[in-house]
Amino acid sequence: MRSEALADLQQARAAKRPVVFATRLSDGFQCLLPSSSASAALNESAHRALSRDENATKEIEGESWFLHAYSPPVRLVIVGAVHIAQSLVPMCAPLGFDLIVVDPRRSFATEERFPNVTLMDDWPDDAMEKIAPDARTGVVTLTHDPKLDDPALDRALKSDAFYIGSLGSRKTHAARLGRLAALGHSEATLARIKGPVGLDIGAVSPPEIALSILAEFVAYRRTIGQTT
Amino acid sequence: MTDMLAIAADWKAAGEDVAIATVVETWGSSPRPTGSQLVVTKSGRLEGSVSGGCIEGAVAEAAIASIESGIPRLLDFGISNEQAWEVGLACGGKVKVFVEPLV
């Protein structure tokens, strides 16, 4: 690997540009894809690798190529800079997720409580407008406050977010679904919301609840939510 | 998540001779998925993994050889390999690893 090629790759990753680092296994020739100087077949394989988040050796035009897909990190939007969010943040780092914590209440979303995290103090609907959740984004609401949770969920349901979760008891969740239905969301759409949020591991403490949420989030990312 | 490429770049910048090993193909139950990387220096530093530990030694050796020759190599490990007794995968899986010097 040439140091220049490595620097180009790291630059693309830092800019959160989805790229494939392609290696021709017969001689070690390498290039970044997609590229205007690469063949259509190579570029097409690169697009497929990115959409599937897949690293694999492929036979392309009589040569073996290793296509290493570098997609931007999966994002997790947390609405509510609450106690459970404080547990979620450090757990996300080793998993490689990009975190955004949304809370318009200034005393909650402070740098002191959430060091080194992207904090947004917009109202959740404005924040979601800016974040524009895509198929690599998950949204979890934690505030228990309909004024904050509902607009975030409303926007999440209108987006391609692959995972939507909302903290609250079964009773709270049923009431929440009623309010969102009144906003015009169908039953099928509302079924996208995981509520009560998280895998049922009998979680009690905030770190345990955070763990159950992240376990469900990973399950969706790796298996259940796979669309391609 | 540890970024093996960042480690490779850092070590190179610090004046080390660096090689990168990448899992490019797997069959059966291999412990590390394609794309997993091991970074090795001629001086003996090692970070990351390409298996559960069973082939790391052989891969590191080949990686250092690639630093000396300047030529990348595609390594093939598996139960059918004649090296199986020494470095075969206990799990019965097969794996191909590409080793290359960082130049």
Short mmCIF file of C-alpha atoms in Angstrom, two decimals:
data_model
loop_
_atom_site.label_atom_id
_atom_site.label_comp_id
_atom_site.label_asym_id
_atom_site.label_seq_id
_atom_site.Cartn_x
_atom_site.Cartn_y
_atom_site.Cartn_z
CA MET A 1 0.00 0.00 0.00
CA ARG A 2 1.34 3.40 -0.91
CA SER A 3 1.30 5.99 1.87
CA GLU A 4 -0.39 8.45 -0.53
CA ALA A 5 -3.22 5.96 -1.18
CA LEU A 6 -3.62 5.43 2.56
CA ALA A 7 -3.75 9.20 3.12
CA ASP A 8 -6.42 9.57 0.39
CA LEU A 9 -8.49 6.82 1.99
CA GLN A 10 -8.21 8.33 5.47
CA GLN A 11 -9.17 11.74 4.07
CA ALA A 12 -12.31 10.30 2.44
CA ARG A 13 -13.24 8.55 5.68
CA ALA A 14 -12.70 11.72 7.73
CA ALA A 15 -14.98 13.59 5.30
CA LYS A 16 -17.55 10.77 5.75
CA ARG A 17 -17.49 10.10 2.02
CA PRO A 18 -18.44 6.48 1.23
CA VAL A 19 -15.54 4.86 -0.65
CA VAL A 20 -14.22 1.45 -1.56
CA PHE A 21 -10.51 0.70 -1.28
CA ALA A 22 -9.89 -1.78 -4.10
CA THR A 23 -6.88 -4.10 -4.27
CA ARG A 24 -6.03 -6.21 -7.33
CA LEU A 25 -4.79 -9.37 -5.65
CA SER A 26 -2.55 -10.50 -8.52
CA ASP A 27 -0.14 -7.58 -8.18
CA GLY A 28 -1.32 -5.37 -5.31
CA PHE A 29 -2.46 -2.46 -7.50
CA GLN A 30 -4.83 -0.28 -5.47
CA CYS A 31 -7.32 2.50 -6.11
CA LEU A 32 -10.20 4.32 -4.49
CA LEU A 33 -13.67 3.76 -5.96
CA PRO A 34 -15.88 5.09 -7.36
CA SER A 35 -13.48 6.78 -9.74
CA SER A 36 -13.81 8.25 -13.20
CA SER A 37 -10.64 6.44 -14.26
CA ALA A 38 -11.92 3.00 -13.21
CA SER A 39 -13.98 0.68 -15.43
CA ALA A 40 -17.78 0.66 -15.23
CA ALA A 41 -17.72 -2.92 -13.90
CA LEU A 42 -15.39 -1.95 -11.04
CA ASN A 43 -17.43 1.10 -10.13
CA GLU A 44 -20.63 -0.92 -10.20
CA SER A 45 -19.14 -3.55 -7.88
CA ALA A 46 -17.99 -0.77 -5.57
CA HIS A 47 -21.51 0.67 -5.36
CA ARG A 48 -22.88 -2.76 -4.53
CA ALA A 49 -20.23 -3.29 -1.82
CA LEU A 50 -21.12 0.07 -0.24
CA SER A 51 -24.86 -0.52 -0.32
CA ARG A 52 -24.36 -3.89 1.39
CA ASP A 53 -21.60 -2.70 3.69
CA GLU A 54 -19.69 -5.71 2.48
CA ASN A 55 -15.96 -6.46 2.21
CA ALA A 56 -15.34 -9.22 -0.30
CA THR A 57 -13.11 -10.62 -3.04
CA LYS A 58 -14.84 -10.36 -6.42
CA GLU A 59 -13.96 -11.61 -9.88
CA ILE A 60 -14.15 -8.57 -12.15
CA GLU A 61 -13.08 -8.65 -15.78
CA GLY A 62 -10.89 -11.71 -15.23
CA GLU A 63 -9.10 -10.38 -12.16
CA SER A 64 -9.58 -10.96 -8.43
CA TRP A 65 -10.21 -7.71 -6.59
CA PHE A 66 -10.61 -7.26 -2.86
CA LEU A 67 -13.20 -4.54 -2.32
CA HIS A 68 -13.01 -3.02 1.15
CA ALA A 69 -16.10 -0.87 1.75
CA TYR A 70 -15.66 2.15 3.97
CA SER A 71 -19.13 3.51 4.62
CA PRO A 72 -19.59 6.46 6.95
CA PRO A 73 -20.32 5.38 10.53
CA VAL A 74 -23.83 4.38 11.51
CA ARG A 75 -25.51 7.26 13.37
CA LEU A 76 -27.56 7.06 16.51
CA VAL A 77 -29.70 10.06 17.38
CA ILE A 78 -30.62 10.23 21.06
CA VAL A 79 -33.46 12.56 21.93
CA GLY A 80 -33.23 13.47 25.60
CA ALA A 81 -29.95 14.26 27.35
CA VAL A 82 -31.07 12.20 30.32
CA HIS A 83 -29.40 9.74 32.66
CA ILE A 84 -29.76 6.78 30.28
CA ALA A 85 -28.22 8.88 27.49
CA GLN A 86 -25.19 9.41 29.72
CA SER A 87 -24.84 5.64 29.92
CA LEU A 88 -25.38 5.18 26.18
CA VAL A 89 -22.69 7.62 25.11
CA PRO A 90 -19.58 5.81 26.41
CA MET A 91 -20.95 2.44 25.26
CA CYS A 92 -21.28 3.68 21.67
CA ALA A 93 -17.62 4.63 21.29
CA PRO A 94 -16.14 1.11 21.00
CA LEU A 95 -19.03 0.11 18.71
CA GLY A 96 -18.03 2.84 16.27
CA PHE A 97 -21.37 4.67 16.10
CA ASP A 98 -21.63 8.40 15.55
CA LEU A 99 -23.78 9.93 18.27
CA ILE A 100 -25.97 12.99 18.22
CA VAL A 101 -27.71 14.01 21.44
CA VAL A 102 -30.73 16.30 21.02
CA ASP A 103 -32.26 18.21 23.91
CA PRO A 104 -33.51 21.82 23.87
CA ARG A 105 -33.33 21.96 27.67
CA ARG A 106 -30.03 23.72 28.26
CA SER A 107 -29.48 22.31 31.73
CA PHE A 108 -29.59 18.76 30.35
CA ALA A 109 -27.56 18.99 27.15
CA THR A 110 -24.39 20.41 28.66
CA GLU A 111 -20.83 19.72 27.59
CA GLU A 112 -20.07 18.81 31.16
CA ARG A 113 -22.61 16.00 31.13
CA PHE A 114 -21.77 14.98 27.55
CA PRO A 115 -18.12 15.61 26.75
CA ASN A 116 -16.97 15.01 23.16
CA VAL A 117 -20.47 14.38 21.81
CA THR A 118 -22.39 16.27 19.13
CA LEU A 119 -25.06 18.15 21.11
CA MET A 120 -28.02 19.90 19.50
CA ASP A 121 -30.24 22.22 21.51
CA ASP A 122 -32.83 22.65 18.77
CA TRP A 123 -36.39 21.45 19.25
CA PRO A 124 -36.49 17.81 18.17
CA ASP A 125 -38.43 18.48 14.94
CA ASP A 126 -35.95 21.17 13.87
CA ALA A 127 -33.05 18.96 14.91
CA MET A 128 -34.41 16.03 12.91
CA GLU A 129 -34.83 18.33 9.91
CA LYS A 130 -31.11 19.16 10.10
CA ILE A 131 -29.99 15.60 10.82
CA ALA A 132 -32.11 14.11 7.99
CA PRO A 133 -32.06 10.48 9.17
CA ASP A 134 -31.14 8.07 6.38
CA ALA A 135 -31.00 4.27 6.12
CA ARG A 136 -27.83 4.30 8.25
CA THR A 137 -29.40 6.25 11.11
CA GLY A 138 -31.26 5.13 14.21
CA VAL A 139 -33.38 7.33 16.47
CA VAL A 140 -34.13 6.72 20.13
CA THR A 141 -36.29 8.99 22.27
CA LEU A 142 -35.67 8.96 26.00
CA THR A 143 -37.38 12.04 27.45
CA HIS A 144 -40.77 10.55 28.45
CA ASP A 145 -42.09 14.02 27.55
CA PRO A 146 -44.56 14.01 24.63
CA LYS A 147 -43.63 17.62 23.82
CA LEU A 148 -40.12 16.42 22.96
CA ASP A 149 -40.53 12.74 22.04
CA ASP A 150 -43.55 13.07 19.73
CA PRO A 151 -42.11 15.55 17.20
CA ALA A 152 -38.91 13.51 17.03
CA LEU A 153 -40.82 10.28 16.42
CA ASP A 154 -43.09 11.97 13.88
CA ARG A 155 -40.04 13.06 11.85
CA ALA A 156 -38.27 9.73 12.31
CA LEU A 157 -41.29 7.87 10.93
CA LYS A 158 -41.24 10.10 7.85
CA SER A 159 -37.55 9.27 7.30
CA ASP A 160 -35.60 6.16 6.22
CA ALA A 161 -34.22 5.61 9.74
CA PHE A 162 -33.56 1.86 10.08
CA TYR A 163 -34.24 1.80 13.79
CA ILE A 164 -36.68 3.84 15.85
CA GLY A 165 -37.04 3.23 19.56
CA SER A 166 -38.90 5.02 22.31
CA LEU A 167 -38.46 4.66 26.05
CA GLY A 168 -41.58 4.20 28.12
CA SER A 169 -43.83 1.58 29.68
CA ARG A 170 -46.38 -0.35 27.64
CA LYS A 171 -49.07 2.04 28.88
CA THR A 172 -47.05 5.13 27.98
CA HIS A 173 -46.26 3.62 24.62
CA ALA A 174 -49.92 2.86 23.84
CA ALA A 175 -50.84 6.47 24.58
CA ARG A 176 -47.93 7.64 22.43
CA LEU A 177 -49.07 5.51 19.48
CA GLY A 178 -52.55 7.03 19.85
CA ARG A 179 -51.16 10.57 19.60
CA LEU A 180 -48.97 9.69 16.58
CA ALA A 181 -51.92 7.99 14.86
CA ALA A 182 -53.82 11.25 15.28
CA LEU A 183 -50.99 12.91 13.32
CA GLY A 184 -51.84 10.61 10.42
CA HIS A 185 -49.40 7.70 10.84
CA SER A 186 -50.78 4.33 9.85
CA GLU A 187 -50.62 1.25 12.04
CA ALA A 188 -47.95 -0.29 9.79
CA THR A 189 -45.82 2.85 10.06
CA LEU A 190 -46.24 3.00 13.83
CA ALA A 191 -45.07 -0.63 14.06
CA ARG A 192 -41.59 0.66 13.15
CA ILE A 193 -41.27 2.10 16.65
CA LYS A 194 -39.73 -0.30 19.13
CA GLY A 195 -41.60 0.24 22.36
CA PRO A 196 -40.85 -0.55 25.06
CA VAL A 197 -37.39 0.05 23.61
CA GLY A 198 -34.57 -2.48 23.84
CA LEU A 199 -34.15 -6.23 24.07
CA ASP A 200 -35.91 -7.76 27.05
CA ILE A 201 -32.97 -8.61 29.29
CA GLY A 202 -34.69 -7.52 32.47
CA ALA A 203 -32.68 -4.30 32.54
CA VAL A 204 -33.13 -2.16 35.65
CA SER A 205 -30.27 0.35 36.02
CA PRO A 206 -29.57 3.05 33.38
CA PRO A 207 -26.44 1.25 32.06
CA GLU A 208 -28.44 -1.98 31.76
CA ILE A 209 -31.20 -0.18 29.87
CA ALA A 210 -28.55 1.42 27.63
CA LEU A 211 -27.12 -2.04 26.97
CA SER A 212 -30.53 -3.45 26.05
CA ILE A 213 -31.15 -0.54 23.65
CA LEU A 214 -27.76 -0.95 21.98
CA ALA A 215 -28.22 -4.73 21.72
CA GLU A 216 -31.50 -4.18 19.87
CA PHE A 217 -29.89 -1.48 17.72
CA VAL A 218 -27.06 -3.84 16.70
CA ALA A 219 -29.54 -6.67 16.03
CA TYR A 220 -31.44 -4.39 13.65
CA ARG A 221 -28.33 -3.22 11.94
CA ARG A 222 -26.85 -6.69 11.45
CA THR A 223 -29.86 -8.88 10.84
CA ILE A 224 -33.47 -7.81 11.16
CA GLY A 225 -33.21 -4.42 9.52
CA GLN A 226 -31.06 -5.54 6.57
CA THR A 227 -32.86 -4.43 3.47
CA THR A 228 -30.42 -5.29 0.69
CA MET B 1 -13.36 1.22 17.39
CA THR B 2 -9.63 0.97 16.76
CA ASP B 3 -8.62 2.12 13.30
CA MET B 4 -5.83 -0.18 12.12
CA LEU B 5 -5.01 2.09 9.17
CA ALA B 6 -4.50 5.04 11.50
CA ILE B 7 -2.11 2.92 13.56
CA ALA B 8 -0.27 1.89 10.38
CA ALA B 9 0.05 5.52 9.31
CA ASP B 10 1.22 6.60 12.79
CA TRP B 11 3.87 3.89 13.00
CA LYS B 12 5.08 4.70 9.48
CA ALA B 13 5.29 8.40 10.38
CA ALA B 14 7.32 7.43 13.44
CA GLY B 15 9.90 5.87 11.14
CA GLU B 16 8.91 2.20 11.49
CA ASP B 17 8.87 -0.27 8.59
CA VAL B 18 5.20 -1.26 8.42
CA ALA B 19 3.17 -4.00 6.75
CA ILE B 20 -0.58 -4.50 6.68
CA ALA B 21 -2.35 -7.87 6.55
CA THR B 22 -6.02 -7.99 5.52
CA VAL B 23 -8.49 -10.89 5.52
CA VAL B 24 -9.80 -10.88 1.93
CA GLU B 25 -11.77 -14.12 1.80
CA THR B 26 -13.18 -16.63 4.29
CA TRP B 27 -14.93 -19.99 4.12
CA GLY B 28 -16.69 -21.85 6.88
CA SER B 29 -16.26 -20.82 10.47
CA SER B 30 -13.40 -18.36 10.45
CA PRO B 31 -13.18 -16.18 13.53
CA ARG B 32 -12.57 -12.78 11.91
CA PRO B 33 -14.63 -11.35 9.05
CA THR B 34 -13.25 -10.10 5.72
CA GLY B 35 -11.66 -6.69 6.09
CA SER B 36 -10.09 -7.53 9.47
CA GLN B 37 -6.56 -6.22 9.64
CA LEU B 38 -3.29 -6.84 11.42
CA VAL B 39 -0.57 -4.19 11.38
CA VAL B 40 3.02 -5.36 11.86
CA THR B 41 6.36 -3.61 12.06
CA LYS B 42 9.79 -5.00 11.24
CA SER B 43 10.75 -4.14 14.81
CA GLY B 44 8.09 -6.53 16.08
CA ARG B 45 5.13 -4.33 16.98
CA LEU B 46 1.74 -5.86 16.30
CA GLU B 47 -1.83 -4.54 16.47
CA GLY B 48 -5.17 -6.00 15.35
CA SER B 49 -5.99 -9.54 14.29
CA VAL B 50 -6.80 -11.69 11.26
CA SER B 51 -7.84 -14.84 13.15
CA GLY B 52 -8.52 -16.06 16.64
CA GLY B 53 -4.76 -16.11 17.09
CA CYS B 54 -3.91 -19.36 15.29
CA ILE B 55 -2.32 -17.87 12.17
CA GLU B 56 -1.14 -14.52 13.51
CA GLY B 57 2.47 -15.73 13.86
CA ALA B 58 2.69 -17.00 10.29
CA VAL B 59 0.99 -13.87 8.94
CA ALA B 60 3.35 -11.59 10.87
CA GLU B 61 6.30 -13.50 9.48
CA ALA B 62 5.02 -13.17 5.90
CA ALA B 63 4.25 -9.50 6.52
CA ILE B 64 7.83 -8.83 7.61
CA ALA B 65 9.07 -10.75 4.56
CA SER B 66 6.93 -8.44 2.39
CA ILE B 67 8.59 -5.42 3.99
CA GLU B 68 11.98 -6.83 3.05
CA SER B 69 11.02 -7.83 -0.50
CA GLY B 70 8.72 -4.87 -1.13
CA ILE B 71 6.27 -7.30 -2.75
CA PRO B 72 2.72 -7.98 -1.54
CA ARG B 73 1.56 -11.59 -1.18
CA LEU B 74 -1.71 -13.47 -0.98
CA LEU B 75 -1.61 -16.13 1.76
CA ASP B 76 -3.94 -19.09 1.86
CA PHE B 77 -4.66 -20.77 5.19
CA GLY B 78 -6.92 -23.69 5.78
CA ILE B 79 -7.26 -27.25 6.83
CA SER B 80 -6.31 -28.45 3.35
CA ASN B 81 -3.07 -26.50 3.41
CA GLU B 82 0.13 -28.48 3.87
CA GLN B 83 0.97 -26.07 6.68
CA ALA B 84 -2.13 -27.23 8.51
CA TRP B 85 -0.21 -28.95 11.28
CA GLU B 86 1.67 -25.80 12.06
CA VAL B 87 -0.73 -23.00 11.36
CA GLY B 88 -4.03 -24.58 10.30
CA LEU B 89 -7.23 -23.14 11.69
CA ALA B 90 -8.44 -25.24 14.58
CA CYS B 91 -12.01 -24.27 13.70
CA GLY B 92 -11.77 -25.95 10.29
CA GLY B 93 -12.31 -22.68 8.51
CA LYS B 94 -10.30 -21.31 5.60
CA VAL B 95 -9.03 -17.83 5.14
CA LYS B 96 -7.06 -15.84 2.56
CA VAL B 97 -4.91 -12.99 3.84
CA PHE B 98 -3.29 -10.29 1.71
CA VAL B 99 -0.04 -8.95 3.15
CA GLU B 100 1.56 -5.79 1.83
CA PRO B 101 4.27 -3.37 2.87
CA LEU B 102 3.29 0.24 3.50
CA VAL B 103 5.64 2.16 1.24
#
